[in-house]
Short mmCIF file of C-alpha atoms in Angstrom, two decimals:
data_model
loop_
_atom_site.label_atom_id
_atom_site.label_comp_id
_atom_site.label_asym_id
_atom_site.label_seq_id
_atom_site.Cartn_x
_atom_site.Cartn_y
_atom_site.Cartn_z
CA UNK A 10 118.63 135.20 -20.63
CA UNK A 11 115.54 135.27 -18.40
CA UNK A 12 113.95 137.27 -15.62
CA UNK A 13 115.31 136.76 -12.09
CA UNK A 14 112.58 135.81 -9.61
CA UNK A 15 113.72 138.34 -7.02
CA UNK A 16 110.90 139.84 -4.90
CA UNK A 17 112.01 143.44 -5.38
CA UNK A 18 113.10 145.88 -8.07
CA UNK A 19 115.61 147.90 -6.05
CA UNK A 20 117.75 147.25 -3.00
CA UNK A 21 120.32 149.23 -1.07
CA UNK A 22 123.11 147.23 0.60
CA UNK A 23 124.98 149.76 2.71
CA UNK A 24 122.51 149.84 5.59
CA UNK A 25 123.29 146.42 7.06
CA UNK A 26 124.21 145.81 10.69
CA UNK A 27 127.91 145.28 10.08
CA UNK A 28 130.25 146.04 7.23
CA UNK A 29 131.72 142.54 7.56
CA UNK A 30 128.32 140.93 6.92
CA UNK A 31 127.70 143.22 3.97
CA UNK A 32 131.11 142.51 2.45
CA UNK A 33 130.69 138.76 2.92
CA UNK A 34 127.24 138.59 1.31
CA UNK A 35 127.21 141.45 -1.16
CA UNK A 36 130.84 142.31 -1.94
CA UNK A 37 131.15 145.79 -3.38
CA UNK A 38 127.43 146.26 -4.16
CA UNK A 39 125.99 149.53 -2.85
CA UNK A 40 122.64 149.28 -4.57
CA UNK A 41 120.96 147.43 -7.42
CA UNK A 42 117.91 148.28 -9.50
CA UNK A 43 115.90 146.26 -11.99
CA UNK A 44 116.01 148.81 -14.80
CA UNK A 45 113.52 146.83 -16.86
CA UNK A 46 110.85 147.33 -14.16
CA UNK A 47 110.61 151.08 -14.70
CA UNK A 48 107.31 152.38 -16.11
CA UNK A 49 107.11 151.99 -19.87
CA UNK A 50 109.77 149.30 -19.96
CA UNK A 51 109.20 145.65 -20.79
CA UNK A 52 106.90 143.86 -18.36
CA UNK A 53 106.65 140.35 -19.79
CA UNK A 54 107.79 138.02 -16.98
CA UNK A 55 109.64 135.81 -19.49
CA UNK A 56 111.70 138.67 -20.89
CA UNK A 57 115.31 139.45 -20.14
CA UNK A 58 116.05 141.55 -17.07
CA UNK A 59 118.22 144.62 -17.15
CA UNK A 60 119.94 145.41 -13.83
CA UNK A 61 121.92 148.49 -12.86
CA UNK A 62 124.57 147.89 -10.19
CA UNK A 63 126.44 150.52 -8.23
CA UNK A 64 129.18 149.92 -5.71
CA UNK A 65 129.67 151.68 -2.41
CA UNK A 66 132.02 154.66 -2.44
CA UNK A 67 134.59 152.83 -0.30
CA UNK A 68 134.60 149.79 -2.56
CA UNK A 69 134.89 151.92 -5.70
CA UNK A 70 137.89 153.70 -4.19
CA UNK A 71 139.46 150.40 -3.17
CA UNK A 72 139.01 148.95 -6.66
CA UNK A 73 140.33 152.04 -8.42
CA UNK A 74 143.37 152.12 -6.14
CA UNK A 75 144.44 148.59 -7.03
CA UNK A 76 148.04 148.63 -8.19
CA UNK A 77 147.20 146.81 -11.45
CA UNK A 78 144.76 149.61 -12.38
CA UNK A 79 147.04 152.58 -11.64
CA UNK A 80 147.60 154.31 -14.98
CA UNK A 81 145.65 151.60 -16.83
CA UNK A 82 143.64 152.48 -19.94
CA UNK A 83 140.00 153.41 -19.31
CA UNK A 84 138.75 150.24 -21.04
CA UNK A 85 140.81 148.11 -18.63
CA UNK A 86 139.37 149.98 -15.64
CA UNK A 87 135.82 149.60 -16.97
CA UNK A 88 136.34 145.87 -17.52
CA UNK A 89 137.64 145.46 -13.96
CA UNK A 90 134.60 147.33 -12.60
CA UNK A 91 132.21 145.28 -14.73
CA UNK A 92 133.80 141.96 -13.77
CA UNK A 93 133.81 142.73 -10.03
CA UNK A 94 130.24 144.08 -9.97
CA UNK A 95 128.73 141.25 -12.03
CA UNK A 96 130.56 138.62 -9.98
CA UNK A 97 129.32 140.13 -6.71
CA UNK A 98 125.76 140.43 -8.03
CA UNK A 99 125.65 136.82 -9.22
CA UNK A 100 127.14 135.66 -5.92
CA UNK A 101 124.49 137.66 -3.99
CA UNK A 102 121.45 136.26 -5.82
CA UNK A 103 121.07 133.09 -3.67
CA UNK A 104 121.34 135.17 -0.47
CA UNK A 105 118.75 137.63 -1.79
CA UNK A 106 116.40 134.79 -2.71
CA UNK A 107 116.78 133.12 0.68
CA UNK A 108 115.97 136.33 2.56
CA UNK A 109 112.62 136.30 0.78
CA UNK A 110 111.86 132.97 2.47
CA UNK A 111 112.99 134.24 5.89
CA UNK A 112 115.79 131.70 6.22
CA UNK A 113 113.37 128.79 6.58
CA UNK A 114 114.82 126.68 3.80
CA UNK A 115 117.45 127.38 1.18
CA UNK A 116 115.88 128.03 -2.19
CA UNK A 117 117.61 126.62 -5.24
CA UNK A 118 117.78 129.06 -8.11
CA UNK A 119 119.12 128.75 -11.60
CA UNK A 120 121.12 131.89 -12.22
CA UNK A 121 120.65 133.00 -15.83
CA UNK A 122 123.55 133.77 -18.12
CA UNK A 123 124.60 137.37 -18.44
CA UNK A 124 123.82 138.51 -21.97
CA UNK A 125 125.53 141.90 -21.80
CA UNK A 126 127.47 143.83 -19.18
CA UNK A 127 129.35 147.10 -19.25
CA UNK A 128 131.42 148.84 -16.61
CA UNK A 129 131.45 152.56 -16.10
CA UNK A 130 133.57 154.83 -13.96
CA UNK A 131 131.23 157.64 -13.03
CA UNK A 132 133.20 160.27 -11.16
CA UNK A 133 130.09 162.07 -9.87
CA UNK A 134 128.43 158.97 -8.43
CA UNK A 135 129.73 159.65 -4.93
CA UNK A 136 129.65 163.37 -4.16
CA UNK A 137 131.55 164.41 -1.07
CA UNK A 138 129.18 164.96 1.80
CA UNK A 139 129.46 168.03 4.00
CA UNK A 140 128.43 168.56 7.58
CA UNK A 141 125.26 170.56 7.09
CA UNK A 142 124.97 171.77 10.66
CA UNK A 143 127.80 174.23 10.20
CA UNK A 144 126.91 175.40 6.67
CA UNK A 145 123.15 175.19 6.08
CA UNK A 146 120.34 175.81 8.56
CA UNK A 147 118.37 172.80 7.24
CA UNK A 148 119.48 169.46 5.92
CA UNK A 149 117.02 169.09 3.03
CA UNK A 150 117.54 172.38 1.19
CA UNK A 151 118.97 175.87 1.59
CA UNK A 152 116.64 178.86 1.66
CA UNK A 153 118.02 182.39 1.85
CA UNK A 154 114.97 184.59 2.35
CA UNK A 155 116.91 187.85 2.06
CA UNK A 156 118.27 186.94 -1.36
CA UNK A 157 115.09 185.20 -2.54
CA UNK A 158 117.14 182.09 -3.22
CA UNK A 159 116.38 178.43 -2.62
CA UNK A 160 118.65 175.50 -3.49
CA UNK A 161 117.86 171.82 -3.28
CA UNK A 162 119.19 168.49 -4.47
CA UNK A 163 120.53 165.18 -3.27
CA UNK A 164 123.58 167.00 -1.93
CA UNK A 165 121.49 168.43 0.92
CA UNK A 166 120.25 165.08 2.23
CA UNK A 167 121.84 162.37 4.35
CA UNK A 168 121.63 159.96 1.36
CA UNK A 169 123.35 162.13 -1.20
CA UNK A 170 123.96 160.62 -4.60
CA UNK A 171 120.47 159.25 -5.25
CA UNK A 172 117.53 160.39 -7.36
CA UNK A 173 115.18 159.72 -4.45
CA UNK A 174 117.17 162.10 -2.26
CA UNK A 175 117.09 164.78 -4.96
CA UNK A 176 113.30 164.41 -5.24
CA UNK A 177 112.82 164.52 -1.46
CA UNK A 178 114.97 167.64 -1.23
CA UNK A 179 113.08 169.31 -4.08
CA UNK A 180 109.74 168.40 -2.54
CA UNK A 181 110.78 169.81 0.86
CA UNK A 182 112.05 172.99 -0.80
CA UNK A 183 108.79 173.38 -2.75
CA UNK A 184 106.75 172.92 0.44
CA UNK A 185 108.83 175.57 2.20
CA UNK A 186 108.46 177.94 -0.74
CA UNK A 187 104.68 177.44 -0.68
CA UNK A 188 104.61 178.15 3.07
CA UNK A 189 106.72 181.28 2.56
CA UNK A 190 104.60 182.66 -0.29
CA UNK A 191 101.33 181.95 1.53
CA UNK A 192 102.59 183.96 4.54
CA UNK A 193 103.47 186.89 2.25
CA UNK A 194 99.87 187.25 1.04
#
């Protein structure tokens, strides 16, 4: 119903010191993003926020392997995903607010009502990661000079599955291509 006063627009949760701490504070959350903060989206501080939540791969697998979801209709699976993700997000908000104040004093926050939520089972959200050392000579992209072929994407980076990784891979590939073509002149 209103904007959350969180001091960030995106946060990744799978880089914490221990999995136990992450699970305790953030449940199955892998990352969150304030979708309404993107350029060209609403910017009025009093407006409703739109958040995108994604679980970690391990937590998604655990949820989808629950016995009550085996063979369940897709709508039932989506509802289970939505309920778990929204619950974990709402539970995490006070912790996220208190980290802003560096644990000096707990900050009271009124958590707004959820106006709309939808769950989605996106099969491509967690691509399998390969060991690049044995397949590709670089980690950010693959360049085969003999075949005049260059490939890039989030798949080639340590943080596969993110738009940022895809951009970084593409940028590195473009830089290498520019270096290669400038040498050929």
